[in-house]
Coordinates of C-alpha atoms in Angstrom, one line a residue:
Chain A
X110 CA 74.5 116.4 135.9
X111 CA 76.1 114.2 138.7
X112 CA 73.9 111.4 140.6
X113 CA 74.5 111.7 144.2
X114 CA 76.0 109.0 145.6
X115 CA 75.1 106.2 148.2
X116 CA 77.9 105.3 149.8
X117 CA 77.8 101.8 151.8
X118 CA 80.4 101.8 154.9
X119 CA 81.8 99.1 156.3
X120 CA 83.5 99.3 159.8
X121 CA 85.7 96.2 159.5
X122 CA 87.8 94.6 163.0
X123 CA 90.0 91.6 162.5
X124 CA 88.7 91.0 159.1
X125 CA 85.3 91.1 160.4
X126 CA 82.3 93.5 159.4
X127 CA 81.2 95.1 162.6
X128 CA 78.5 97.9 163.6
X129 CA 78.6 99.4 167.2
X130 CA 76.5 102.2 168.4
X131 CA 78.3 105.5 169.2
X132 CA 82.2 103.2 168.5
X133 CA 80.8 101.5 171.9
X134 CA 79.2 97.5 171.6
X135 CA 79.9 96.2 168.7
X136 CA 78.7 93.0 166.7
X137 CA 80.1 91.0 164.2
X138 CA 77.5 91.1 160.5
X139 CA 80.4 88.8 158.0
X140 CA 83.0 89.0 155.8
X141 CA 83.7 92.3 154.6
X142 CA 84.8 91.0 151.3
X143 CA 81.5 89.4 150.4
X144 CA 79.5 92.0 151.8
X145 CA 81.3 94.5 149.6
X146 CA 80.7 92.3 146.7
X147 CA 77.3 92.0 147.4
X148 CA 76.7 95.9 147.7
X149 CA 78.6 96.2 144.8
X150 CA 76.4 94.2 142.8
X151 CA 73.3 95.5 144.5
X152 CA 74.5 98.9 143.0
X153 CA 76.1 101.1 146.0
X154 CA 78.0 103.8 144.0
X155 CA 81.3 103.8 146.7
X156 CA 82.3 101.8 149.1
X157 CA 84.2 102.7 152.8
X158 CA 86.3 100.5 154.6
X159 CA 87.3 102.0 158.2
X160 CA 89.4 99.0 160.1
X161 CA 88.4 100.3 163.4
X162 CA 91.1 98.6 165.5
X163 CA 94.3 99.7 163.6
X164 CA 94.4 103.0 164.7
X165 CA 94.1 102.0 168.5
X166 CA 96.1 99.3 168.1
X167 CA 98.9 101.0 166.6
X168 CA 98.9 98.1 163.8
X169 CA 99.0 98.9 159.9
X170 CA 95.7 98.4 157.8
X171 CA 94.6 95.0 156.7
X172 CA 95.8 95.3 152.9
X173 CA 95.5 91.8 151.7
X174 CA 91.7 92.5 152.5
X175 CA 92.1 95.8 150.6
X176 CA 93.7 93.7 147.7
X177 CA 91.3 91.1 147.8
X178 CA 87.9 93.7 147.5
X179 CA 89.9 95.2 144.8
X180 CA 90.2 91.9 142.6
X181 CA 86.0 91.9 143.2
X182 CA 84.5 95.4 142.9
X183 CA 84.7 97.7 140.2
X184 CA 83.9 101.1 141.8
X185 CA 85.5 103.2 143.8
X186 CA 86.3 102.7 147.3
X187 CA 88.3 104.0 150.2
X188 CA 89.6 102.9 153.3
X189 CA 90.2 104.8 155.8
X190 CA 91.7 103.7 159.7
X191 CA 94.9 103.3 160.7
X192 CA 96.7 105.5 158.7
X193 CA 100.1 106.3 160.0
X194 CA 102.1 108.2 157.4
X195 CA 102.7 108.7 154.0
X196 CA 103.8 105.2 153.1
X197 CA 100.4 103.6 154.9
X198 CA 99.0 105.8 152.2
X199 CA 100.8 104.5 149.3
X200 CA 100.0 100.7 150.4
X201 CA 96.6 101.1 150.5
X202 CA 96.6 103.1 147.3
X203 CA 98.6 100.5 145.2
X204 CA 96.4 97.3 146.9
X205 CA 93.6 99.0 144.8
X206 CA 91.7 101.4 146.7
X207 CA 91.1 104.8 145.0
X208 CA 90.7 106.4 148.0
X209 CA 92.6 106.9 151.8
X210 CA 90.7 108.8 154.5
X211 CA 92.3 110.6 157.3
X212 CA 90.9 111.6 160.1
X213 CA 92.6 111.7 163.6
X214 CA 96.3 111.7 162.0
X215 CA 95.5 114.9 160.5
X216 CA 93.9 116.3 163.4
X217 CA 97.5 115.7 164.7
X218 CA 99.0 116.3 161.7
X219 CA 97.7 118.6 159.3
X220 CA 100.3 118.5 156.7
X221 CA 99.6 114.9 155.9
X222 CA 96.5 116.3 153.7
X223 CA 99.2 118.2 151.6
X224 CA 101.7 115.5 151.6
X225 CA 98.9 113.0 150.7
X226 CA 98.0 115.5 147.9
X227 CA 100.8 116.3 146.3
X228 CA 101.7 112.7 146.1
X229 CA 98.2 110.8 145.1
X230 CA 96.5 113.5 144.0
X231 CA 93.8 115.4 146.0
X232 CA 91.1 112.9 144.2
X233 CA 92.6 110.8 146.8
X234 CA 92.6 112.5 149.6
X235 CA 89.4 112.0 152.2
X236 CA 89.1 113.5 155.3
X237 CA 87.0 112.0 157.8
X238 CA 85.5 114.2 160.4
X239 CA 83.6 113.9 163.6
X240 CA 81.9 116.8 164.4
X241 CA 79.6 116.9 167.8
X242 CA 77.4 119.7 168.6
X243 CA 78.8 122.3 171.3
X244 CA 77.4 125.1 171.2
X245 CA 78.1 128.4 169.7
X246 CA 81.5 130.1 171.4
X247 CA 84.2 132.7 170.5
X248 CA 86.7 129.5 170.0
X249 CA 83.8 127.1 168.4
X250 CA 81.8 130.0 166.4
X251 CA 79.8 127.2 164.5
X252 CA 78.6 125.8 167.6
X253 CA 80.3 122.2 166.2
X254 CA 83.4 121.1 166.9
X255 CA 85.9 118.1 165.6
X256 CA 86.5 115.5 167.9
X257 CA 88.6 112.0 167.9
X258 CA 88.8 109.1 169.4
X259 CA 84.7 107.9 169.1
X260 CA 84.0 111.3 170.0
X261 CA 85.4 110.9 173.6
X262 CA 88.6 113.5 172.7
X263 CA 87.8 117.4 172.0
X264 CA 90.3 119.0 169.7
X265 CA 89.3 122.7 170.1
X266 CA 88.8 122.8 166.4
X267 CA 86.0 124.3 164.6
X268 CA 84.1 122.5 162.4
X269 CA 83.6 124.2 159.1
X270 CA 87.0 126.0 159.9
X271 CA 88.8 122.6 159.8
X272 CA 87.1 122.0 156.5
X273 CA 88.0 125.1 154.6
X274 CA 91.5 124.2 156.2
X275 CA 91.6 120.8 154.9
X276 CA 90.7 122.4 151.3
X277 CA 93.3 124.8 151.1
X278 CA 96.0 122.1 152.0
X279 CA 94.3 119.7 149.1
X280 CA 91.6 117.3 150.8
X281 CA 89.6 115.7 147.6
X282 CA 86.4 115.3 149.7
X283 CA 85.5 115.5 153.0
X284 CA 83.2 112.7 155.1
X285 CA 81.6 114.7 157.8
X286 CA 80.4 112.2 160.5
X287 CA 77.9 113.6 163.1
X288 CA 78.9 112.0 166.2
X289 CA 75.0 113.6 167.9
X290 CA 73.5 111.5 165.3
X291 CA 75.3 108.5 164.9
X292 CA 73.7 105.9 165.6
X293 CA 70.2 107.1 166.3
X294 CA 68.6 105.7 162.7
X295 CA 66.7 109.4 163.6
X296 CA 68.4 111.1 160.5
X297 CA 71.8 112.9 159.4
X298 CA 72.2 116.1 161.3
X299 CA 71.4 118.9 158.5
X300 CA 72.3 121.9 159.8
X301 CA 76.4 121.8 160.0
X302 CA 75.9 119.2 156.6
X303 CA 74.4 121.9 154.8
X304 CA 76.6 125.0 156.4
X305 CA 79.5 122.9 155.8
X306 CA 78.8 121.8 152.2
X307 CA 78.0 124.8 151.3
X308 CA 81.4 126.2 152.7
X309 CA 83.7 124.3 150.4
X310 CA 84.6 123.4 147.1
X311 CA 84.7 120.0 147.1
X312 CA 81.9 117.2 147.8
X313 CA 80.7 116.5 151.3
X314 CA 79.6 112.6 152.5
X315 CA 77.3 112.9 155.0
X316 CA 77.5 110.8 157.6
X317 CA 75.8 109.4 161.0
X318 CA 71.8 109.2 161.6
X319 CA 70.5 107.3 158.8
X320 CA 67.7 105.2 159.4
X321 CA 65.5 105.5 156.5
X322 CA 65.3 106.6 152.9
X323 CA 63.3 110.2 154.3
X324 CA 67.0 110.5 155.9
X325 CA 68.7 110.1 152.6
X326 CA 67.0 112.5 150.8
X327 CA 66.7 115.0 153.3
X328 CA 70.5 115.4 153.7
X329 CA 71.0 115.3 149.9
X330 CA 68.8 118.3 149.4
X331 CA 68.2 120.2 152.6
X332 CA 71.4 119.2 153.9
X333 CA 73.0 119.8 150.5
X334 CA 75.4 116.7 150.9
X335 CA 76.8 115.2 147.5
X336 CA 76.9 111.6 149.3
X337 CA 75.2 109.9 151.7
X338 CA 77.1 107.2 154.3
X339 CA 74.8 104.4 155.0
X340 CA 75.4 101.0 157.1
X341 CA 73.3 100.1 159.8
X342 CA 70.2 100.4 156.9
X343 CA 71.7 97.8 154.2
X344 CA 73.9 95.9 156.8
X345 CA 70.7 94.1 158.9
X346 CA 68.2 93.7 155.3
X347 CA 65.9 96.3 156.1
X348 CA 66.5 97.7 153.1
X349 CA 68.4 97.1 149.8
X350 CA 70.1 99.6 148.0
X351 CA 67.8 99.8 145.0
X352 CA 65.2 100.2 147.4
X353 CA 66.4 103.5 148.7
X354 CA 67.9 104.6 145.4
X355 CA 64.3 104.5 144.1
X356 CA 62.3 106.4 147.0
X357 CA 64.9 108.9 146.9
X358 CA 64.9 109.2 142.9
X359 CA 61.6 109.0 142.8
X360 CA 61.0 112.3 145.3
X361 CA 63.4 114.3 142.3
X362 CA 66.6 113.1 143.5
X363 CA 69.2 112.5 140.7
X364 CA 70.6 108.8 141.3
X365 CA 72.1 106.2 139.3
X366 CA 69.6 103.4 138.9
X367 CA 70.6 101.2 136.1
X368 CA 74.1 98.9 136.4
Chain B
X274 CA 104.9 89.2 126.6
X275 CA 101.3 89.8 127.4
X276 CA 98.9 90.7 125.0
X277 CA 97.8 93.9 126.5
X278 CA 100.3 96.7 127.9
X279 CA 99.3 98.8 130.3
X280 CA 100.9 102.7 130.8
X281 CA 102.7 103.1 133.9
X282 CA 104.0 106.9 133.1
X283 CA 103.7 108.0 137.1
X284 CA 100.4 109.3 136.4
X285 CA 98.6 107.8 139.2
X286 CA 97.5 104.2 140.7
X287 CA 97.0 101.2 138.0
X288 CA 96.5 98.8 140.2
X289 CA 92.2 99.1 139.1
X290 CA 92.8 99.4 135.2
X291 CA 94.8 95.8 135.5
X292 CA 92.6 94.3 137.9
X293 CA 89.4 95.2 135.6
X294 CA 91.3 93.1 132.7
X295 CA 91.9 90.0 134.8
X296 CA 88.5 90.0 136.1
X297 CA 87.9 89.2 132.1
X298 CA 90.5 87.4 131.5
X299 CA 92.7 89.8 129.4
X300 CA 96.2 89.1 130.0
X301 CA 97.6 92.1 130.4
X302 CA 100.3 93.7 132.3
X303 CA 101.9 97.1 133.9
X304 CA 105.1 98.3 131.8
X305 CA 107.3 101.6 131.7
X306 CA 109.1 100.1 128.8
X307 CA 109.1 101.2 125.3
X308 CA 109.9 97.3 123.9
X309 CA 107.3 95.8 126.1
X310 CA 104.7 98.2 124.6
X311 CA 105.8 98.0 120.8
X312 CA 105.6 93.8 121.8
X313 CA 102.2 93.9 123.2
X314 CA 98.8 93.9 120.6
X315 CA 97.3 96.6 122.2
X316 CA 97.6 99.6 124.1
X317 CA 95.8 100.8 127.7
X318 CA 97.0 104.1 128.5
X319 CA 95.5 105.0 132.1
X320 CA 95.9 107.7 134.4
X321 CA 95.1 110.4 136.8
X322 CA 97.2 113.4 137.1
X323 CA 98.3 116.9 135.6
X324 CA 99.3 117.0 132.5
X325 CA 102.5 118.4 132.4
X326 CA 103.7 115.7 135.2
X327 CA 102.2 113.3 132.2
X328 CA 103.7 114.9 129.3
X329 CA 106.9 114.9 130.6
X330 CA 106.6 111.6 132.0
X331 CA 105.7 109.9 128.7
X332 CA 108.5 112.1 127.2
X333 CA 111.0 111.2 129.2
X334 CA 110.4 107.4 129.3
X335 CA 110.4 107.2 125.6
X336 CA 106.7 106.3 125.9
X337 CA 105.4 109.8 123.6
X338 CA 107.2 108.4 121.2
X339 CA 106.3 105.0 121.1
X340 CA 102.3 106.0 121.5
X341 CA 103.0 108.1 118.1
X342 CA 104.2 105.4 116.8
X343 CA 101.1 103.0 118.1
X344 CA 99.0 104.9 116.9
X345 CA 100.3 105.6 113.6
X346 CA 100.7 102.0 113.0
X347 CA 97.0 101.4 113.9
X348 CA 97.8 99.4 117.3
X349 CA 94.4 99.0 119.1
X350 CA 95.0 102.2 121.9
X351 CA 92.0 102.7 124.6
X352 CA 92.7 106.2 126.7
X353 CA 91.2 106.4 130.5
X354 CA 90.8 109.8 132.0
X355 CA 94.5 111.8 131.6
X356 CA 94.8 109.3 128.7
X357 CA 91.7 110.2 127.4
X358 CA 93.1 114.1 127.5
X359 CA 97.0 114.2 126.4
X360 CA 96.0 112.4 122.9
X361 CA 94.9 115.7 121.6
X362 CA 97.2 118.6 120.7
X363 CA 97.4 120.8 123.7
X364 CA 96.0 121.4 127.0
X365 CA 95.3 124.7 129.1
X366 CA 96.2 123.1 132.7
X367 CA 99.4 124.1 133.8
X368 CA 99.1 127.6 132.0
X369 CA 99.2 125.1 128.7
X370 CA 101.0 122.1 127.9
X371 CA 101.2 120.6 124.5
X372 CA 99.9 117.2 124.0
X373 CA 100.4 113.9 122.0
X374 CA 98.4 115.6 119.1
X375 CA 97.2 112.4 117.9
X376 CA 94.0 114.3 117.3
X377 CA 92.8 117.4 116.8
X378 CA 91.8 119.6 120.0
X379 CA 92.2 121.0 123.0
X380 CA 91.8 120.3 126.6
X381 CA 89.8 123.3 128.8
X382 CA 89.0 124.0 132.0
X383 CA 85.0 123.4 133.2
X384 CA 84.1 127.1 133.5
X385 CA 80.4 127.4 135.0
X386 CA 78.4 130.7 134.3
X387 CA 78.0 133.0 137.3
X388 CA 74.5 131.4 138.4
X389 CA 75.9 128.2 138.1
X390 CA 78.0 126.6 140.6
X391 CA 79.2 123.6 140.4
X392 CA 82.1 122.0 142.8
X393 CA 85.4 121.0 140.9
X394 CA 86.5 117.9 140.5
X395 CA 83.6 116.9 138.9
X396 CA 83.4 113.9 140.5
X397 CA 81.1 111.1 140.7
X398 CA 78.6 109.3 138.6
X399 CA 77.1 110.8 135.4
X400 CA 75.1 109.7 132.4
X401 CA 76.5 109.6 129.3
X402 CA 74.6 109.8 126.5
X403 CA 76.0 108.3 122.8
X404 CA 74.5 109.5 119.2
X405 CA 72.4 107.5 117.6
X406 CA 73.7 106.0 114.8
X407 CA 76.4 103.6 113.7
X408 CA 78.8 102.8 117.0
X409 CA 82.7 102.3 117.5
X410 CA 83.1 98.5 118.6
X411 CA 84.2 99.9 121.7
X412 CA 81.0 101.4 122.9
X413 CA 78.9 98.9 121.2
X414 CA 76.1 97.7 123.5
X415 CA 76.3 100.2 126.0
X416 CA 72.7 102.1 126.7
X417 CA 72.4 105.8 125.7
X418 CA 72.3 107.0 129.5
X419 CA 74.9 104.7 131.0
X420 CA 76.2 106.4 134.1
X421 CA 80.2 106.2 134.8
X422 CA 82.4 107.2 137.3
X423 CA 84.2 110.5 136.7
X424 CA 87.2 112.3 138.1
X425 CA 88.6 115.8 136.5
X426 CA 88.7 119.3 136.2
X427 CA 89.3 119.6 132.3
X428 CA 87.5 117.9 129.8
X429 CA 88.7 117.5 125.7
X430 CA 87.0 119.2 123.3
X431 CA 87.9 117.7 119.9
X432 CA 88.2 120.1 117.1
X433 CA 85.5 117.4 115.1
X434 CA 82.2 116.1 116.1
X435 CA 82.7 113.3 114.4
X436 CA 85.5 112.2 116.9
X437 CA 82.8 112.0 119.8
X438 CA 81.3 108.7 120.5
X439 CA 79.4 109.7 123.4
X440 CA 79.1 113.0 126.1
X441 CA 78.3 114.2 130.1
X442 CA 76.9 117.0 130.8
X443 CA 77.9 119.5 134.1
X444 CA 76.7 122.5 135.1
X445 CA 75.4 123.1 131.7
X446 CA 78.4 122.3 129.6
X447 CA 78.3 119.6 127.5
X448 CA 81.8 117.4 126.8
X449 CA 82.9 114.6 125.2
X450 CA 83.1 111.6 127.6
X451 CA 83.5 109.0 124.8
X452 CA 85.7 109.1 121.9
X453 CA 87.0 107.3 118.8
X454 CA 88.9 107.5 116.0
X455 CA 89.6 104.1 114.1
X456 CA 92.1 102.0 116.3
X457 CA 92.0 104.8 118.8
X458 CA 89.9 104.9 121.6
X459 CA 89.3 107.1 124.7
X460 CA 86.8 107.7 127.6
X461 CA 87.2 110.8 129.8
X462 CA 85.5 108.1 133.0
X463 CA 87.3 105.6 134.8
X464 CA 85.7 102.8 133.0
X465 CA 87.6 100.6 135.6
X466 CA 85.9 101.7 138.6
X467 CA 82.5 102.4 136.8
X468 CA 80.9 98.7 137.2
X469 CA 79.1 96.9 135.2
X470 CA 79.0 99.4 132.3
X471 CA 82.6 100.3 132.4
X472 CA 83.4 96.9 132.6
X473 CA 81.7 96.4 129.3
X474 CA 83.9 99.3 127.4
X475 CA 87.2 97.2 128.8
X476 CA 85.6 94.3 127.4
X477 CA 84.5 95.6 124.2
X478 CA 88.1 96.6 123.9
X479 CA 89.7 93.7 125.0
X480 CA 87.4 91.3 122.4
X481 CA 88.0 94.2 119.5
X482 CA 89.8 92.4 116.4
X483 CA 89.8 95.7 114.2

């Protein structure tokens, strides 16, 4: 049987860690390198890397940073953020990452999942997703749709349908990032985690909300997520990840405890 | 020529599996060429993939032939993942694609019982747990319960028991994760990207004077 995961993210500007509320103030918490090392040896089971700059800046990812995390960790992490095109993909791929994350490019760009796909590998291929809660309607019939841009651009796209899409056309896994919650430390938003895990094939990373270990569990089992996204929690010492591993294992949660 | 060659058929990123053996201190490098691997003392053969995209890579490269050859000359080989799964004589992806057929067995399909569902990949971390009893060097040390980081859809089921060094289960099926036969040796998990613990079976290898 499969541990869920913890998955540590770090948002990452001019080679900087950095955590904003809601993509708004932002402060800078070190260098991303150490920090990863640091989770790594602390025992986070994946590691994210979203340079939250490129993509607005129209400048590629940092990839001697990539490089340099991959010379220090040993498990598996993606990056995700300022991903352009196919070759963006390859770069970040071949620095050492196992992982690339999409998440406004195929918005605008659906195709790139398939392209991605077909030449990584769908184990590869993560789509990001921010989702905010709308309301049920005849266009939105989950009541959640995808948004980009920090949540500040509607896309008209349904939530769960985007995820089946992104499926069929060969996304690996999918991190689904409630914008509502993001932020709050009041807890991952369960309902369209849970609808939308159960929905697909492939493993869900919840994302957005988590403030304590409670949080943590309750998305991997009510909310049925095979991942949970954490920062904010490990980033400022309130908790280590051992710490949460443990409270959550200890409530019946499968999770890898010994490295 | 470094000491350690490492597979580059097309089947996927190897950028990890090299990085892994300079973190401990194995010199070892990335090489398509036949000369380079018959020149090096041992053998990594990585990869994530299909396997007829592999098959006819290694085939095409002259690298099928010179893994044979490895083998049968009792070269030190370590399998990761697709590597782990094209040593043995056929698989069923691709509506079946013959293999190496170093060993005996096939490659399958996870295939969950109605009431079980289970997403594919299976992908993650899972324990692996390895028989009691006397240990190939490569898995020596390791705890019975280890957990690794896996990434596949088919798993290899060798036609002997005695080939398995160590198995996962998922979704009630059991499968060999860890495998050996004498100079030969093959884990189904990314032992590059599964910490501690996987860095320990690239070690084990790397320090292994059969």
């Amino acid at each position: 049987m499969l541990s869920k995961r913890l998955i540590v993210c770090l948002d990452v500007r001019d080679r900087k860690t950095t955590k904003g509320v809601k993509f708004k103030e932002n402060i800078d918490l070190g260098d991303p390198v150490e920090m990863a090392e640091r989770y790594y040896r602390e025992g986070a089971d994946e590691l994210v890397f979203y340079d939250i700059t490129a993509s607005a800046e129209g400048r590629p990812i940092d990839i001697d940073m990539v490089r340099e995390v991959a010379r220090r960790i040993f498990i598996p992490f993606s990056v995700g953020g300022g991903v352009r095109h196919l070759d963006d993909m390859r770069r970040v791929l071949l620095a050492g990452a196992e992982k690339v994350s999409v998440n406004s490019l195929a918005v605008r760009n659906p195709e790139i999942i398939a392209h991605g796909a077909r030449a990584f590998g769908s184990q590869c291929m993560v789509l990001g997703m921010d989702v905010l809660r709308v309301g049920e309607s005849p266009a939105i019939p989950s009541g959640y749709e995808v948004v980009v841009k920090g949540g500040r651009e509607r896309t008209g796209l349904d939530a769960l349908e985007w995820a089946r899409r992104a499926e069929r056309l060969g996304a690996g896994e999918i991190c689904l990032n409630s914008i509502d919650a993001d932020g709050t430390k009041a807890g991952y938003e369960l309902t369209i985690t849970s609808r939308l895990s159960k929905a697909v094939g492939i493993p869900v990373i919840a994302s957005g909300g988590a403030g304590a270990p409670e949080h943590i569990y309750r998305v991997l089992t009510e909310g049925a997520a095979d991942a949970a996204l954490i920062a904010s929690m490990v980033h400022y010492g309130a908790y280590t990840i051992a710490q949460i591993k443990k409270e959550v294992a200890a409530r019946g949660v499968r999770m890898r405890l010994r490295w | 020529m470094a000491r350690i060659a490492i597979l580059d058929y097309d089947a996927g990123n190897l950028t990890s599996v090299l990085r892994a053996v300079e973190h401990l201190g194995g010199d070892a490098a990335i090489t398509r060429d036949p000369a380079a691997v018959r020149g090096a003392e041992k053998v990594i053969f990585p990869g994530v993939g299909a396997a007829r995209a592999s098959m006819e890579s290694l085939r095409r490269l002259g690298l099928a032939e010179e893994i044979r050859r490895a083998f049968a000359a009792g070269k030190p080989i370590l399998g990761i993942c697709i590597g782990c799964q094209v040593i043995f004589s056929e698989s069923e992806e691709d509506g079946g694609v013959p293999g190496l057929d170093l060993l005996p067995g096939q490659v399958v399909r996870f295939r969950f019982a109605p009431a079980v569902s289970r997403k594919i990949p299976h992908m993650g971390w899972n324990r692996v747990e390895f028989a009691p009893g006397e240990r190939h060097p490569v898995f020596a040390g390791l705890e019975s319960g280890s957990e690794f980081y896996f990434v596949h859809s088919y798993y290899p089921r060798p036609r002997s028991e005695n080939l398995v060094q160590g198995t996962a289960v998922y979704g009630g099926i059991r499968f060999a994760a860890a495998i050996a036969h004498e100079h030969l040796a093959a884990v189904q998990f990314h032992a590059e990207k599964s910490g501690p613990c996987g860095l320990k079976v690239l070690e084990n290898f790397l320090n292994w004077r059969p």
